[in-house]
Coordinates of N, CA and C in Angstrom, one line a residue:
X1 N 2.6 14.0 -2.5 CA 1.3 13.4 -2.2 C 1.3 12.2 -1.3
X2 N 2.5 11.4 -1.3 CA 2.6 10.3 -0.5 C 2.1 10.6 0.9
X3 N 2.7 11.6 1.4 CA 2.6 11.9 2.7 C 1.0 12.1 3.1
X4 N 0.4 13.0 2.0 CA -1.0 13.2 2.1 C -2.0 12.0 2.2
X5 N -1.3 10.8 1.3 CA -2.1 9.6 1.3 C -2.1 8.8 2.5
X6 N -0.9 9.0 3.2 CA -0.6 8.2 4.4 C -1.5 9.1 5.7
X7 N -1.4 10.2 5.6 CA -2.2 11.1 6.7 C -3.7 10.7 6.5
X8 N -4.2 10.6 5.3 CA -5.5 10.4 5.0 C -6.1 8.7 5.4
X9 N -5.0 8.0 5.0 CA -5.3 6.6 5.6 C -5.3 6.4 6.9
X10 N -4.3 7.2 7.6 CA -4.1 7.1 9.0 C -5.7 7.5 9.6
X11 N -6.2 8.6 9.2 CA -7.6 9.5 9.5 C -8.8 8.4 9.5
X12 N -8.7 7.8 8.2 CA -9.7 6.7 7.9 C -9.5 5.5 9.0
X13 N -8.5 5.0 9.0 CA -8.3 3.8 10.1 C -8.6 4.4 11.3
X14 N -8.0 5.2 12.0 CA -8.3 5.7 13.3 C -9.6 6.0 13.6
X15 N -10.4 6.7 12.6 CA -11.9 7.1 12.9 C -12.6 5.7 12.8
X16 N -12.2 4.9 11.8 CA -13.0 3.7 12.0 C -13.0 2.7 13.1
X17 N -11.7 2.8 13.8 CA -11.6 2.1 15.0 C -12.3 2.9 16.0
X18 N -12.0 4.2 16.2 CA -13.0 5.0 17.2 C -14.5 4.7 17.0
X19 N -15.0 4.6 15.8 CA -16.3 4.7 15.7 C -16.8 3.1 15.9
X20 N -16.2 2.4 15.5 CA -16.4 0.8 15.9 C -16.6 0.4 17.3
X21 N -15.5 1.0 18.1 CA -15.3 0.4 19.5 C -16.2 1.5 20.2
X22 N -16.7 2.5 19.6 CA -17.6 3.4 20.4 C -16.9 4.4 21.4
X23 N -15.7 4.6 21.3 CA -14.7 5.4 22.2 C -15.4 6.7 22.3
X24 N -16.0 7.4 21.3 CA -16.7 8.6 21.2 C -18.1 8.5 21.9
X25 N -18.9 9.6 21.7 CA -20.5 9.3 22.4 C -21.2 8.9 21.0
X26 N -20.6 8.0 20.3 CA -21.4 7.6 19.1 C -21.9 6.1 19.2
X27 N -21.8 5.6 20.4 CA -21.9 4.2 20.7 C -23.5 3.7 20.7
X28 N -24.5 4.9 20.7 CA -26.1 4.7 20.6 C -26.3 5.1 19.3
X29 N -25.6 5.3 18.4 CA -25.9 5.7 17.1 C -26.0 4.5 16.2
X30 N -26.7 4.5 15.4 CA -27.1 3.5 14.2 C -26.9 3.9 13.0
X31 N -25.7 3.8 12.7 CA -25.2 4.2 11.4 C -25.8 3.5 10.0
X32 N -26.4 2.3 10.4 CA -27.0 1.6 9.1 C -28.1 2.5 8.4
X33 N -28.8 3.2 9.5 CA -30.0 3.8 8.9 C -29.7 4.9 8.3
X34 N -28.4 5.7 8.5 CA -28.2 7.0 7.7 C -27.1 6.7 6.9
X35 N -25.9 6.5 7.3 CA -24.5 6.2 6.4 C -24.8 5.0 5.4
X36 N -25.4 4.1 5.8 CA -25.7 2.8 5.0 C -26.9 3.1 3.7
X37 N -27.5 4.0 4.0 CA -28.6 4.5 3.2 C -28.1 5.2 2.0
X38 N -27.2 6.3 2.6 CA -26.4 7.3 1.9 C -25.7 6.5 0.9
X39 N -24.5 5.6 1.5 CA -23.8 4.8 0.6 C -24.6 4.0 -0.9
X40 N -25.6 3.4 -0.1 CA -26.3 2.6 -1.3 C -27.0 3.6 -2.2
X41 N -27.4 4.6 -1.9 CA -27.9 5.6 -2.7 C -26.7 6.2 -3.8
X42 N -25.4 6.3 -3.2 CA -24.7 6.6 -4.2 C -24.3 5.4 -5.3
X43 N -24.5 4.2 -4.7 CA -24.4 3.1 -5.6 C -25.4 3.0 -6.8
X44 N -26.6 3.4 -6.4 CA -27.5 3.6 -7.5 C -27.8 5.1 -8.2
X45 N -26.8 5.8 -8.2 CA -26.6 7.2 -8.6 C -27.8 7.9 -8.4
X46 N -28.5 7.8 -7.1 CA -29.4 8.8 -6.7 C -28.8 9.1 -5.3
X47 N -27.9 10.0 -5.2 CA -27.6 10.2 -3.8 C -28.6 11.0 -2.8
X48 N -28.6 10.5 -1.8 CA -29.5 10.8 -0.5 C -28.6 11.7 0.3
X49 N -28.6 13.2 0.1 CA -27.7 14.0 0.7 C -28.2 14.2 2.2
X50 N -29.4 14.1 2.1 CA -30.3 14.3 3.8 C -29.8 13.1 4.5
X51 N -29.5 12.0 4.1 CA -29.3 10.7 4.9 C -27.7 11.0 5.5
X52 N -26.8 11.5 5.0 CA -25.4 11.8 5.6 C -25.3 13.0 6.3
X53 N -26.0 14.1 6.0 CA -26.0 15.3 6.9 C -26.8 15.1 8.3
X54 N -27.6 14.0 8.3 CA -28.0 13.8 9.7 C -27.2 13.0 10.6
X55 N -25.9 12.7 9.9 CA -25.2 11.7 10.6 C -24.1 12.5 11.6
X56 N -23.8 11.9 12.6 CA -22.6 12.8 13.4 C -21.5 13.1 12.7
X57 N -20.9 14.2 13.2 CA -19.6 14.8 12.4 C -18.4 13.8 12.4
X58 N -18.2 13.0 13.1 CA -17.2 11.8 12.8 C -17.5 11.0 11.8
X59 N -18.6 10.8 11.7 CA -18.9 9.6 10.4 C -18.8 10.4 9.2
X60 N -19.4 11.9 9.2 CA -19.2 12.6 7.9 C -17.8 12.8 7.7
X61 N -16.8 13.0 8.4 CA -15.4 13.1 8.4 C -14.8 12.0 8.0
X62 N -15.2 10.7 8.5 CA -14.5 9.3 7.8 C -15.1 9.1 6.5
X63 N -16.1 9.6 6.0 CA -16.6 9.4 4.7 C -15.9 10.5 3.8
X64 N -15.8 11.7 4.4 CA -15.0 12.7 3.5 C -13.6 12.3 3.4
X65 N -12.8 11.5 4.3 CA -11.4 11.2 4.1 C -11.4 10.2 3.1
X66 N -12.5 9.2 3.1 CA -12.5 7.9 2.3 C -12.5 8.5 0.8
X67 N -13.4 9.7 0.5 CA -13.6 10.0 -0.8 C -12.1 11.0 -1.2
X68 N -11.4 11.8 -0.3 CA -10.4 12.3 -0.5 C -9.2 11.3 -0.8
X69 N -9.2 10.0 -0.3 CA -8.0 9.1 -0.6 C -8.2 8.7 -1.9
X70 N -9.5 8.7 -2.5 CA -9.7 8.1 -4.0 C -9.3 9.2 -4.9
X71 N -9.4 10.4 -4.3 CA -9.1 11.6 -5.2 C -7.1 11.7 -5.2
X72 N -6.6 11.5 -4.1 CA -5.1 11.4 -4.0 C -4.5 10.1 -4.5
X73 N -5.1 9.1 -4.6 CA -4.6 7.6 -4.9 C -3.9 7.7 -6.4
X74 N -4.5 8.1 -7.3 CA -3.7 8.2 -8.8 C -2.4 9.1 -8.6
X75 N -2.2 9.9 -7.7 CA -1.0 10.8 -7.6 C -0.1 10.5 -6.6
X76 N -0.3 9.3 -6.3 CA 0.5 8.8 -5.0 C 1.1 7.5 -5.3
X77 N 1.9 6.9 -4.5 CA 2.4 5.7 -4.7 C 1.3 4.6 -4.5
X78 N 0.2 4.9 -4.0 CA -0.8 3.8 -3.8 C -1.1 3.4 -5.2
X79 N -1.0 4.0 -6.2 CA -1.3 3.7 -7.6 C -0.7 2.3 -8.0
X80 N 0.4 1.8 -7.3 CA 1.3 0.8 -7.7 C 0.2 -0.4 -7.3
X81 N -0.7 -0.4 -6.2 CA -1.4 -1.4 -5.9 C -2.4 -2.0 -7.1
X82 N -2.5 -1.2 -8.1 CA -3.4 -1.6 -9.2 C -2.5 -2.0 -10.3
X83 N -1.1 -1.7 -10.4 CA -0.2 -2.1 -11.5 C 0.7 -3.3 -11.2
X84 N 0.6 -3.9 -9.9 CA 1.6 -4.9 -9.5 C 1.3 -6.2 -10.1
X85 N 2.5 -6.6 -10.8 CA 2.2 -7.8 -11.4 C 2.1 -9.1 -10.7
X86 N 1.0 -9.7 -11.0 CA 0.6 -10.8 -10.1 C 1.4 -12.1 -10.3
X87 N 1.8 -11.9 -11.8 CA 2.7 -13.4 -12.1 C 3.9 -13.2 -11.4
X88 N 4.4 -12.2 -10.7 CA 5.4 -12.1 -9.9 C 5.5 -13.2 -8.6
X89 N 4.3 -13.4 -8.3 CA 4.2 -14.2 -7.1 C 4.4 -15.7 -7.2
X90 N 4.6 -16.0 -8.6 CA 4.7 -17.6 -8.9 C 5.7 -17.8 -9.9
X91 N 6.7 -16.7 -9.9 CA 7.9 -16.9 -10.7 C 8.8 -17.9 -10.1
X92 N 9.8 -18.4 -10.8 CA 10.8 -19.4 -10.0 C 11.7 -18.5 -9.0
X93 N 12.2 -19.1 -8.2 CA 13.1 -18.6 -7.5 C 14.5 -18.5 -8.1
X94 N 15.2 -17.5 -7.8 CA 16.5 -17.0 -8.3 C 17.4 -17.8 -7.5
X95 N 18.3 -18.5 -8.0 CA 19.2 -19.4 -7.1 C 20.6 -18.5 -7.2
X96 N 21.1 -18.2 -6.1 CA 22.2 -17.5 -5.8 C 23.3 -18.4 -5.0
X97 N 24.4 -18.7 -5.8 CA 25.4 -19.3 -5.3 C 26.6 -18.7 -5.0
X98 N 27.1 -18.8 -3.9 CA 28.5 -18.3 -3.5 C 29.7 -19.1 -3.9
X99 N 30.6 -18.4 -4.4 CA 31.8 -18.9 -4.7 C 33.2 -18.1 -4.6
X100 N 34.2 -19.0 -4.1 CA 35.4 -18.1 -4.0 C 35.8 -17.3 -5.5
X101 N 36.0 -16.0 -5.3 CA 36.5 -15.3 -6.2 C 37.9 -15.7 -6.9
X102 N 38.0 -15.8 -8.2 CA 39.3 -16.2 -8.8 C 40.2 -15.2 -8.6
X103 N 41.6 -15.5 -8.5 CA 42.5 -14.7 -8.6 C 42.7 -13.7 -9.8
X104 N 43.1 -12.7 -9.8 CA 43.1 -11.9 -11.0 C 44.5 -12.5 -11.7
X105 N 44.2 -12.3 -13.1 CA 45.2 -12.9 -14.3 C 46.3 -11.9 -14.1
X106 N 47.6 -12.6 -14.3 CA 48.9 -12.2 -14.1 C 48.9 -11.2 -15.5
X107 N 49.6 -10.2 -15.6 CA 49.9 -9.4 -16.6 C 50.5 -10.2 -17.8
X108 N 50.2 -9.9 -19.0 CA 50.5 -10.5 -20.3 C 50.4 -12.0 -20.6
X109 N 49.4 -12.6 -19.6 CA 49.0 -14.0 -19.7 C 47.8 -14.3 -20.3
X110 N 47.0 -13.3 -20.4 CA 45.5 -13.5 -20.8 C 44.8 -14.6 -20.4
X111 N 45.0 -14.7 -19.2 CA 44.1 -16.1 -18.7 C 44.9 -17.3 -18.6
X112 N 46.2 -17.4 -19.3 CA 46.9 -18.4 -19.1 C 47.7 -18.3 -18.1
X113 N 47.9 -19.7 -17.4 CA 48.7 -19.5 -16.2 C 49.9 -20.3 -16.3
X114 N 51.2 -19.8 -16.5 CA 52.2 -20.5 -16.7 C 52.8 -20.9 -15.4
X115 N 53.2 -22.2 -15.2 CA 53.8 -22.6 -13.8 C 55.1 -22.1 -13.8
X116 N 55.1 -21.5 -12.5 CA 56.4 -20.9 -12.2 C 57.2 -21.8 -11.6
X117 N 58.5 -21.9 -11.7 CA 59.3 -22.6 -11.0 C 59.5 -22.1 -9.4
X118 N 59.3 -23.1 -8.4 CA 59.3 -22.9 -7.1 C 57.9 -22.5 -6.5
X119 N 57.3 -22.2 -7.2 CA 55.8 -21.9 -6.6 C 54.7 -22.9 -6.3
X120 N 54.1 -23.2 -5.4 CA 53.5 -24.6 -5.0 C 52.2 -24.5 -5.8
X121 N 51.6 -23.9 -6.6 CA 50.4 -23.9 -7.3 C 50.3 -24.5 -8.6

């Protein structure tokens, strides 16, 4: 599902850029009169289907991909965007100190070091 979510996200972004920059022959199209009306009608729970059907195919594909990513969202790793603990941003830093590793204990001393004769330590 993660790959499907990434593909859908890529489609949404690329189509949004293409439609915004007018790379296709949609530069003369005023989407606010159709897609905007359709989206507002969805928000009021009175969908105006005729508004989106009169839009060019790329606008319809952009809207369909956006709805599809909402369907895929709970089954992908994108769900973690909602469950991320915000307190983690303000947590104290973890201090990591480096130190030289202790030499291993000699057998039979259980951590006590008896000074050996002739050894400089």
